[in-house]
mmCIF file of C-alpha atoms and ligand atoms in Angstrom:
data_model
loop_
_atom_site.group_PDB
_atom_site.id
_atom_site.type_symbol
_atom_site.label_atom_id
_atom_site.label_comp_id
_atom_site.label_asym_id
_atom_site.label_seq_id
_atom_site.Cartn_x
_atom_site.Cartn_y
_atom_site.Cartn_z
ATOM 1 C CA MET A 1 -16.724 -15.229 -7.888
ATOM 2 C CA ASN A 2 -18.077 -12.111 -9.598
ATOM 3 C CA LEU A 3 -15.272 -11.194 -11.969
ATOM 4 C CA GLU A 4 -17.129 -8.193 -13.365
ATOM 5 C CA GLN A 5 -17.384 -6.671 -9.867
ATOM 6 C CA LEU A 6 -13.764 -7.509 -9.024
ATOM 7 C CA ASN A 7 -12.533 -5.835 -12.193
ATOM 8 C CA ARG A 8 -14.768 -2.802 -11.640
ATOM 9 C CA ILE A 9 -13.444 -2.313 -8.086
ATOM 10 C CA ALA A 10 -9.817 -2.890 -9.080
ATOM 11 C CA THR A 11 -10.161 -0.376 -11.923
ATOM 12 C CA ALA A 12 -11.754 2.195 -9.589
ATOM 13 C CA MET A 13 -8.906 1.744 -7.084
ATOM 14 C CA VAL A 14 -6.317 2.754 -9.672
ATOM 15 C CA GLN A 15 -8.295 5.435 -11.528
ATOM 16 C CA PRO A 16 -6.104 8.292 -12.806
ATOM 17 C CA GLY A 17 -5.859 11.275 -10.462
ATOM 18 C CA LYS A 18 -6.478 9.187 -7.353
ATOM 19 C CA GLY A 19 -4.717 6.645 -5.179
ATOM 20 C CA ILE A 20 -5.004 4.623 -2.007
ATOM 21 C CA LEU A 21 -4.526 5.741 1.584
ATOM 22 C CA ALA A 22 -2.827 2.971 3.574
ATOM 23 C CA ALA A 23 -4.222 3.620 7.075
ATOM 24 C CA ASP A 24 -3.937 -0.007 8.172
ATOM 25 C CA GLU A 25 -1.124 0.303 10.692
ATOM 26 C CA SER A 26 -1.320 -2.504 13.230
ATOM 27 C CA SER A 27 -1.692 -1.474 16.867
ATOM 28 C CA SER A 28 2.077 -1.806 17.386
ATOM 29 C CA THR A 29 2.955 0.253 14.282
ATOM 30 C CA ILE A 30 0.506 3.080 15.039
ATOM 31 C CA LYS A 31 1.927 3.165 18.587
ATOM 32 C CA LYS A 32 5.359 3.859 17.073
ATOM 33 C CA ARG A 33 3.898 6.689 14.951
ATOM 34 C CA PHE A 34 2.045 8.149 17.947
ATOM 35 C CA ASP A 35 5.146 7.879 20.175
ATOM 36 C CA ALA A 36 6.963 10.093 17.657
ATOM 37 C CA ILE A 37 4.354 12.867 18.081
ATOM 38 C CA GLY A 38 3.864 12.392 21.830
ATOM 39 C CA VAL A 39 0.355 10.927 21.625
ATOM 40 C CA GLU A 40 -0.772 7.988 23.739
ATOM 41 C CA SER A 41 -2.001 5.092 21.582
ATOM 42 C CA THR A 42 -5.506 4.497 22.959
ATOM 43 C CA PRO A 43 -8.521 3.260 20.934
ATOM 44 C CA GLU A 44 -10.061 6.771 21.254
ATOM 45 C CA ASN A 45 -6.941 8.569 20.020
ATOM 46 C CA ARG A 46 -6.571 6.121 17.129
ATOM 47 C CA ARG A 47 -10.234 6.710 16.288
ATOM 48 C CA ASP A 48 -9.919 10.508 16.520
ATOM 49 C CA TYR A 49 -6.852 10.493 14.280
ATOM 50 C CA ARG A 50 -8.372 8.269 11.619
ATOM 51 C CA GLU A 51 -11.682 10.142 11.761
ATOM 52 C CA LEU A 52 -9.745 13.326 11.040
ATOM 53 C CA LEU A 53 -8.281 11.733 7.910
ATOM 54 C CA PHE A 54 -11.563 10.290 6.646
ATOM 55 C CA ARG A 55 -13.324 13.639 7.213
ATOM 56 C CA SER A 56 -10.737 15.473 5.086
ATOM 57 C CA THR A 57 -13.319 16.198 2.415
ATOM 58 C CA ASP A 58 -11.018 17.699 -0.213
ATOM 59 C CA ALA A 59 -8.509 14.815 -0.041
ATOM 60 C CA MET A 60 -11.063 12.038 0.223
ATOM 61 C CA ARG A 61 -13.411 13.230 -2.525
ATOM 62 C CA ASN A 62 -10.805 14.232 -5.062
ATOM 63 C CA TYR A 63 -7.639 12.216 -4.558
ATOM 64 C CA ILE A 64 -8.301 9.058 -2.518
ATOM 65 C CA SER A 65 -9.869 6.102 -4.352
ATOM 66 C CA GLY A 66 -9.685 3.669 -1.441
ATOM 67 C CA VAL A 67 -8.604 3.354 2.188
ATOM 68 C CA ILE A 68 -6.934 0.302 3.739
ATOM 69 C CA LEU A 69 -8.174 -0.235 7.286
ATOM 70 C CA TYR A 70 -7.009 -2.324 10.232
ATOM 71 C CA ASP A 71 -9.344 -4.774 11.990
ATOM 72 C CA GLU A 72 -9.946 -2.348 14.861
ATOM 73 C CA THR A 73 -10.767 0.582 12.558
ATOM 74 C CA ILE A 74 -13.265 -1.210 10.327
ATOM 75 C CA ARG A 75 -15.345 -1.803 13.482
ATOM 76 C CA GLN A 76 -15.037 1.713 14.924
ATOM 77 C CA SER A 77 -17.475 4.618 14.735
ATOM 78 C CA ALA A 78 -16.790 8.345 14.597
ATOM 79 C CA LYS A 79 -17.473 10.515 17.649
ATOM 80 C CA ASP A 80 -21.028 11.175 16.413
ATOM 81 C CA GLY A 81 -21.707 7.444 16.019
ATOM 82 C CA THR A 82 -21.288 7.194 12.215
ATOM 83 C CA PRO A 83 -19.286 4.073 11.354
ATOM 84 C CA LEU A 84 -15.869 5.074 9.969
ATOM 85 C CA VAL A 85 -16.580 2.839 6.962
ATOM 86 C CA LYS A 86 -19.612 5.026 6.195
ATOM 87 C CA LEU A 87 -17.461 8.178 6.231
ATOM 88 C CA ILE A 88 -15.218 6.616 3.604
ATOM 89 C CA GLU A 89 -18.146 5.502 1.454
ATOM 90 C CA GLN A 90 -19.854 8.904 1.751
ATOM 91 C CA ALA A 91 -16.697 10.515 0.364
ATOM 92 C CA GLY A 92 -16.955 8.236 -2.691
ATOM 93 C CA SER A 93 -13.974 6.137 -1.631
ATOM 94 C CA ILE A 94 -13.749 2.347 -1.249
ATOM 95 C CA PRO A 95 -13.066 0.683 2.126
ATOM 96 C CA GLY A 96 -10.434 -2.073 2.225
ATOM 97 C CA ILE A 97 -8.929 -4.245 4.946
ATOM 98 C CA LYS A 98 -5.501 -5.582 5.903
ATOM 99 C CA VAL A 99 -5.934 -9.313 6.460
ATOM 100 C CA ASP A 100 -2.465 -10.729 7.046
ATOM 101 C CA THR A 101 -1.407 -11.289 10.642
ATOM 102 C CA GLY A 102 2.175 -10.178 10.198
ATOM 103 C CA ALA A 103 5.614 -11.379 9.109
ATOM 104 C CA LYS A 104 7.009 -14.155 11.351
ATOM 105 C CA PRO A 105 10.531 -15.663 11.428
ATOM 106 C CA LEU A 106 10.980 -18.355 8.761
ATOM 107 C CA PRO A 107 12.568 -21.522 10.178
ATOM 108 C CA PHE A 108 16.166 -22.231 9.074
ATOM 109 C CA CYS A 109 16.292 -18.911 7.203
ATOM 110 C CA PRO A 110 18.061 -16.469 9.506
ATOM 111 C CA GLY A 111 16.926 -12.869 9.062
ATOM 112 C CA GLU A 112 13.949 -13.801 6.888
ATOM 113 C CA THR A 113 10.210 -13.904 7.476
ATOM 114 C CA VAL A 114 7.057 -15.396 6.038
ATOM 115 C CA THR A 115 3.751 -13.576 6.315
ATOM 116 C CA GLU A 116 1.027 -15.488 8.145
ATOM 117 C CA GLY A 117 -2.760 -15.274 8.284
ATOM 118 C CA LEU A 118 -4.217 -17.960 5.990
ATOM 119 C CA ASP A 119 -5.866 -20.039 8.726
ATOM 120 C CA GLY A 120 -9.505 -18.978 9.060
ATOM 121 C CA LEU A 121 -9.094 -16.367 6.327
ATOM 122 C CA ARG A 122 -12.129 -17.563 4.340
ATOM 123 C CA GLU A 123 -14.403 -16.884 7.340
ATOM 124 C CA ARG A 124 -12.752 -13.540 8.144
ATOM 125 C CA LEU A 125 -13.161 -12.362 4.541
ATOM 126 C CA LYS A 126 -16.870 -13.141 4.694
ATOM 127 C CA GLU A 127 -17.193 -11.017 7.829
ATOM 128 C CA TYR A 128 -15.135 -8.149 6.362
ATOM 129 C CA TYR A 129 -17.312 -8.133 3.237
ATOM 130 C CA GLY A 130 -20.318 -7.736 5.519
ATOM 131 C CA LEU A 131 -18.591 -4.823 7.234
ATOM 132 C CA GLY A 132 -18.109 -3.094 3.856
ATOM 133 C CA ALA A 133 -14.625 -4.120 2.684
ATOM 134 C CA ARG A 134 -14.385 -4.484 -1.092
ATOM 135 C CA PHE A 135 -10.637 -5.029 -1.285
ATOM 136 C CA ALA A 136 -7.944 -6.484 0.971
ATOM 137 C CA LYS A 137 -4.213 -6.284 1.522
ATOM 138 C CA TRP A 138 -1.533 -8.848 2.378
ATOM 139 C CA ARG A 139 2.066 -7.715 2.734
ATOM 140 C CA ALA A 140 4.976 -10.084 2.168
ATOM 141 C CA VAL A 141 8.399 -8.821 3.248
ATOM 142 C CA ILE A 142 11.666 -9.610 1.472
ATOM 143 C CA ASP A 143 14.868 -8.257 2.958
ATOM 144 C CA ILE A 144 18.112 -7.820 1.027
ATOM 145 C CA GLY A 145 21.335 -8.723 2.827
ATOM 146 C CA ARG A 146 24.621 -10.514 2.275
ATOM 147 C CA ASP A 147 23.142 -13.996 1.764
ATOM 148 C CA ILE A 148 19.490 -13.121 1.473
ATOM 149 C CA PRO A 149 16.863 -13.323 0.128
ATOM 150 C CA SER A 150 16.771 -17.117 -0.138
ATOM 151 C CA TYR A 151 14.611 -18.967 -2.617
ATOM 152 C CA THR A 152 12.937 -20.584 0.402
ATOM 153 C CA CYS A 153 11.746 -17.181 1.589
ATOM 154 C CA ILE A 154 10.636 -15.888 -1.806
ATOM 155 C CA LYS A 155 8.786 -19.113 -2.614
ATOM 156 C CA ALA A 156 7.003 -19.329 0.761
ATOM 157 C CA ASN A 157 5.871 -15.697 0.577
ATOM 158 C CA ALA A 158 4.765 -15.896 -3.056
ATOM 159 C CA HIS A 159 2.741 -19.013 -2.334
ATOM 160 C CA ALA A 160 1.036 -17.428 0.678
ATOM 161 C CA LEU A 161 0.228 -14.290 -1.338
ATOM 162 C CA ALA A 162 -1.385 -16.423 -4.038
ATOM 163 C CA ARG A 163 -3.399 -18.486 -1.529
ATOM 164 C CA TYR A 164 -4.618 -15.221 0.024
ATOM 165 C CA ALA A 165 -5.478 -13.710 -3.375
ATOM 166 C CA ALA A 166 -7.533 -16.739 -4.408
ATOM 167 C CA LEU A 167 -9.488 -16.706 -1.125
ATOM 168 C CA CYS A 168 -10.188 -12.980 -1.611
ATOM 169 C CA GLN A 169 -11.536 -13.456 -5.117
ATOM 170 C CA GLU A 170 -13.725 -16.339 -3.967
ATOM 171 C CA ALA A 171 -15.250 -13.829 -1.496
ATOM 172 C CA ASP A 172 -15.640 -11.089 -4.174
ATOM 173 C CA ILE A 173 -12.907 -9.025 -2.544
ATOM 174 C CA VAL A 174 -10.113 -7.552 -4.697
ATOM 175 C CA PRO A 175 -6.711 -8.683 -3.407
ATOM 176 C CA ILE A 176 -3.927 -6.123 -3.223
ATOM 177 C CA VAL A 177 -0.883 -8.317 -3.770
ATOM 178 C CA GLU A 178 1.997 -6.702 -1.896
ATOM 179 C CA PRO A 179 5.455 -8.238 -2.099
ATOM 180 C CA GLU A 180 7.688 -5.586 -0.512
ATOM 181 C CA VAL A 181 11.429 -5.715 -1.115
ATOM 182 C CA LEU A 182 12.711 -3.557 1.731
ATOM 183 C CA MET A 183 14.917 -0.505 1.143
ATOM 184 C CA ASP A 184 16.605 -0.822 4.546
ATOM 185 C CA GLY A 185 19.992 -2.190 3.473
ATOM 186 C CA ASP A 186 23.157 -0.808 1.886
ATOM 187 C CA HIS A 187 22.546 -2.515 -1.486
ATOM 188 C CA ASP A 188 22.593 -0.495 -4.697
ATOM 189 C CA ILE A 189 19.705 0.030 -7.092
ATOM 190 C CA ASP A 190 20.829 -2.769 -9.426
ATOM 191 C CA ARG A 191 20.706 -5.320 -6.625
ATOM 192 C CA CYS A 192 17.183 -4.120 -5.827
ATOM 193 C CA ALA A 193 16.266 -4.552 -9.503
ATOM 194 C CA VAL A 194 17.544 -8.161 -9.588
ATOM 195 C CA VAL A 195 15.763 -9.145 -6.360
ATOM 196 C CA THR A 196 12.506 -7.354 -7.266
ATOM 197 C CA GLU A 197 12.441 -9.090 -10.655
ATOM 198 C CA TRP A 198 12.972 -12.491 -9.044
ATOM 199 C CA VAL A 199 10.253 -11.877 -6.451
ATOM 200 C CA LEU A 200 7.691 -10.632 -8.980
ATOM 201 C CA LYS A 201 8.368 -13.560 -11.352
ATOM 202 C CA GLU A 202 7.690 -16.027 -8.514
ATOM 203 C CA VAL A 203 4.593 -14.126 -7.376
ATOM 204 C CA TYR A 204 2.981 -14.165 -10.827
ATOM 205 C CA GLN A 205 3.849 -17.851 -11.263
ATOM 206 C CA GLU A 206 2.119 -18.686 -7.960
ATOM 207 C CA LEU A 207 -0.896 -16.506 -8.792
ATOM 208 C CA TYR A 208 -1.273 -18.510 -12.000
ATOM 209 C CA TYR A 209 -0.999 -21.884 -10.250
ATOM 210 C CA ASN A 210 -3.580 -20.761 -7.694
ATOM 211 C CA ARG A 211 -6.010 -19.714 -10.466
ATOM 212 C CA VAL A 212 -6.142 -16.071 -9.491
ATOM 213 C CA VAL A 213 -7.748 -13.899 -12.177
ATOM 214 C CA LEU A 214 -5.348 -11.030 -12.777
ATOM 215 C CA GLU A 215 -8.054 -8.638 -14.030
ATOM 216 C CA GLY A 216 -9.419 -8.623 -10.479
ATOM 217 C CA THR A 217 -6.163 -7.810 -8.660
ATOM 218 C CA VAL A 218 -3.981 -4.790 -7.869
ATOM 219 C CA LEU A 219 -0.196 -5.090 -7.422
ATOM 220 C CA LYS A 220 1.450 -3.117 -4.618
ATOM 221 C CA PRO A 221 5.208 -3.320 -5.152
ATOM 222 C CA ASN A 222 8.245 -1.445 -3.946
ATOM 223 C CA MET A 223 9.930 0.868 -6.395
ATOM 224 C CA VAL A 224 13.355 -0.176 -7.683
ATOM 225 C CA ILE A 225 15.556 2.008 -5.544
ATOM 226 C CA ALA A 226 18.950 1.982 -3.756
ATOM 227 C CA GLY A 227 19.017 0.860 -0.117
ATOM 228 C CA LYS A 228 18.771 3.682 2.426
ATOM 229 C CA LYS A 229 22.321 2.992 3.637
ATOM 230 C CA CYS A 230 23.845 2.788 0.142
ATOM 231 C CA ALA A 231 26.436 5.511 -0.465
ATOM 232 C CA LYS A 232 25.351 5.831 -4.092
ATOM 233 C CA GLN A 233 21.724 6.980 -4.294
ATOM 234 C CA ALA A 234 20.025 6.801 -7.687
ATOM 235 C CA SER A 235 18.468 9.817 -9.410
ATOM 236 C CA VAL A 236 14.711 10.209 -9.767
ATOM 237 C CA GLU A 237 15.012 9.360 -13.490
ATOM 238 C CA GLU A 238 17.000 6.195 -12.817
ATOM 239 C CA VAL A 239 14.490 4.979 -10.210
ATOM 240 C CA ALA A 240 11.635 5.620 -12.645
ATOM 241 C CA GLU A 241 13.342 3.913 -15.593
ATOM 242 C CA LYS A 242 14.522 0.835 -13.678
ATOM 243 C CA THR A 243 11.187 0.396 -11.893
ATOM 244 C CA ILE A 244 9.321 0.472 -15.214
ATOM 245 C CA MET A 245 11.862 -1.903 -16.774
ATOM 246 C CA VAL A 246 11.474 -4.511 -14.032
ATOM 247 C CA LEU A 247 7.677 -4.230 -13.919
ATOM 248 C CA LYS A 248 7.443 -4.632 -17.710
ATOM 249 C CA ARG A 249 9.451 -7.840 -17.455
ATOM 250 C CA CYS A 250 7.193 -9.339 -14.809
ATOM 251 C CA VAL A 251 3.655 -7.932 -14.591
ATOM 252 C CA PRO A 252 1.129 -9.153 -17.185
ATOM 253 C CA ALA A 253 -0.870 -6.481 -19.033
ATOM 254 C CA ALA A 254 -4.095 -8.018 -17.678
ATOM 255 C CA VAL A 255 -3.379 -6.426 -14.277
ATOM 256 C CA PRO A 256 -5.460 -3.199 -14.136
ATOM 257 C CA GLY A 257 -3.053 -1.235 -11.996
ATOM 258 C CA ILE A 258 0.000 -0.912 -9.833
ATOM 259 C CA ALA A 259 -0.204 1.041 -6.566
ATOM 260 C CA PHE A 260 3.227 1.579 -5.030
ATOM 261 C CA LEU A 261 4.104 1.557 -1.348
ATOM 262 C CA SER A 262 6.333 4.377 -0.104
ATOM 263 C CA GLY A 263 8.526 2.113 2.029
ATOM 264 C CA GLY A 264 10.451 4.803 3.891
ATOM 265 C CA GLN A 265 11.044 7.278 1.053
ATOM 266 C CA SER A 266 10.558 10.919 1.993
ATOM 267 C CA ASP A 267 7.179 12.439 1.145
ATOM 268 C CA GLU A 268 8.552 14.359 -1.786
ATOM 269 C CA GLU A 269 10.702 11.522 -3.142
ATOM 270 C CA ALA A 270 7.694 9.205 -3.196
ATOM 271 C CA THR A 271 5.743 11.825 -5.161
ATOM 272 C CA ALA A 272 8.613 12.672 -7.530
ATOM 273 C CA HIS A 273 9.270 9.012 -8.395
ATOM 274 C CA LEU A 274 5.610 8.274 -9.155
ATOM 275 C CA ASN A 275 5.381 11.436 -11.226
ATOM 276 C CA ALA A 276 8.510 10.574 -13.232
ATOM 277 C CA MET A 277 7.141 7.140 -14.101
ATOM 278 C CA ASN A 278 3.835 8.544 -15.290
ATOM 279 C CA ARG A 279 5.657 11.135 -17.384
ATOM 280 C CA ILE A 280 7.663 8.374 -19.102
ATOM 281 C CA GLY A 281 4.492 6.286 -19.643
ATOM 282 C CA GLY A 282 4.254 3.555 -22.279
ATOM 283 C CA PHE A 283 3.142 0.769 -19.913
ATOM 284 C CA PRO A 284 -0.136 -1.180 -20.000
ATOM 285 C CA TRP A 285 -1.277 -0.592 -16.389
ATOM 286 C CA LYS A 286 -2.359 2.454 -14.407
ATOM 287 C CA MET A 287 0.320 3.513 -11.949
ATOM 288 C CA THR A 288 -0.698 5.114 -8.683
ATOM 289 C CA PHE A 289 0.100 5.273 -4.967
ATOM 290 C CA SER A 290 -0.910 3.246 -1.930
ATOM 291 C CA TYR A 291 1.122 5.206 0.576
ATOM 292 C CA GLY A 292 1.135 4.976 4.339
ATOM 293 C CA ARG A 293 3.982 7.056 5.681
ATOM 294 C CA ALA A 294 4.344 9.337 2.641
ATOM 295 C CA LEU A 295 0.701 10.452 3.049
ATOM 296 C CA GLN A 296 0.481 10.506 6.819
ATOM 297 C CA ALA A 297 3.796 11.804 8.177
ATOM 298 C CA ALA A 298 2.797 15.448 7.552
ATOM 299 C CA PRO A 299 -0.740 15.277 9.017
ATOM 300 C CA GLN A 300 0.502 13.308 12.034
ATOM 301 C CA LYS A 301 3.056 15.965 12.808
ATOM 302 C CA ALA A 302 0.559 18.786 12.282
ATOM 303 C CA TRP A 303 -2.043 17.094 14.491
ATOM 304 C CA SER A 304 0.161 15.979 17.405
ATOM 305 C CA GLY A 305 -2.965 14.865 19.253
ATOM 306 C CA LYS A 306 -4.445 18.347 19.734
ATOM 307 C CA PRO A 307 -8.081 19.026 18.742
ATOM 308 C CA GLU A 308 -7.191 22.615 17.765
ATOM 309 C CA ASN A 309 -4.783 21.218 15.135
ATOM 310 C CA VAL A 310 -7.360 19.107 13.294
ATOM 311 C CA SER A 311 -7.864 21.505 10.393
ATOM 312 C CA ALA A 312 -4.105 22.046 9.953
ATOM 313 C CA ALA A 313 -3.655 18.265 9.891
ATOM 314 C CA GLN A 314 -6.446 17.910 7.330
ATOM 315 C CA ALA A 315 -4.825 20.601 5.180
ATOM 316 C CA ALA A 316 -1.484 18.762 5.371
ATOM 317 C CA PHE A 317 -3.140 15.484 4.378
ATOM 318 C CA SER A 318 -5.060 17.129 1.527
ATOM 319 C CA HIS A 319 -1.868 18.699 0.231
ATOM 320 C CA ARG A 320 0.022 15.367 0.085
ATOM 321 C CA ALA A 321 -2.996 13.618 -1.425
ATOM 322 C CA LYS A 322 -3.250 16.306 -4.102
ATOM 323 C CA MET A 323 0.486 16.183 -4.897
ATOM 324 C CA ASN A 324 0.318 12.424 -5.329
ATOM 325 C CA GLY A 325 -2.906 12.702 -7.310
ATOM 326 C CA LEU A 326 -1.068 15.008 -9.715
ATOM 327 C CA ALA A 327 1.821 12.508 -9.834
ATOM 328 C CA THR A 328 -0.553 9.817 -11.126
ATOM 329 C CA LEU A 329 -1.101 12.119 -14.115
ATOM 330 C CA GLY A 330 2.560 13.128 -14.491
ATOM 331 C CA GLN A 331 1.521 16.700 -13.663
ATOM 332 C CA TRP A 332 3.384 17.244 -10.373
ATOM 333 C CA LYS A 333 6.137 19.861 -10.201
ATOM 334 C CA PRO A 334 8.527 20.626 -7.298
ATOM 335 C CA GLU A 335 7.351 24.277 -7.367
ATOM 336 C CA LEU A 336 3.908 23.146 -6.231
ATOM 337 C CA GLU A 337 5.469 22.012 -2.946
ATOM 338 C CA LYS A 338 7.243 25.298 -2.362
ATOM 339 C CA ARG A 339 4.183 27.389 -3.020
ATOM 340 C CA ALA A 340 2.247 25.432 -0.398
ATOM 341 C CA ALA A 341 5.050 25.757 2.163
HETATM 342 P P1 13P B 1 4.300 2.795 3.399
HETATM 343 O O1 13P B 1 3.829 3.644 2.248
HETATM 344 O O2 13P B 1 4.526 3.556 4.660
HETATM 345 O O3 13P B 1 5.436 1.883 3.010
HETATM 346 O O4 13P B 1 3.085 1.837 3.787
HETATM 347 C C1 13P B 1 2.359 1.242 2.792
HETATM 348 C C2 13P B 1 1.836 -0.049 3.277
HETATM 349 O O5 13P B 1 0.648 -0.251 3.330
HETATM 350 C C3 13P B 1 2.792 -1.080 3.666
HETATM 351 O O6 13P B 1 2.142 -2.305 3.780
#
């Protein structure tokens, strides 16, 4: 393990002003996104769409530190034959790879899942390193409901995350550790705070027992936020304060940075929350974004599968990337959205 390299990559991933583009939708997830814009999900269309993103020079050079890819994408080439990985590298951004194989039902725990993908992971990581990946992602999913999450579910997912992270570091790949507490339910923000704290405590315990070196990791958590179906939605300030509070209780200062997922927040909410946290400040880690939907919803809509819309889609992507880049510095303002519209 080359700790100096791991720490250098992790630090670059969370550098102020930039964040991570999560473009690692599995084939079934990207099909859902394409269905919504009336585009058939073929390998060529998926390639064209992702090529459009990675050729968005303004966004990629100035605001995107790294890109998370899916297995298919890391092997694909642009229309002119340039490997997509090369496009990312040429823009000064770091290629990464999703390595889990998805959340599967957890026996005897109704409504809960455990993320799989450890078998053969050592060999796959070696191959991905050869293909250019310098960081990886593994997403654990924790749902909040009447009698869930169970300790069984939290423990199983935390252990798998730690096993994954150790294998990554052995292969000189920075692990993004992503325990996502979903915002799908009707729970309030305080319930989310309690569950997120519990999950993060278990995750850091397991990382320790599995000898993961925190300086060579990046945490990708949910924000502490009310469930989508909760009647009482929290203010931007409350989300920012409670998220910082929970993270301070759980995440050691040795972790270089925290890159949030957007999890179903609107584009502007995801930006406003990140901005509010960076304005408050006073925490030991960098705080940035690793957004999927909150970066891609606008360009997907603008593109809608039509070649003549490519530059409009790139402009939409660059705008969201810039807004979130500003949010990492606490310099975003709602007026900046209106002016662009
Ligand atoms: P969202 O920002 O759409 O939640 O996706 C981020 C991600 O990579 C989830 O694993």
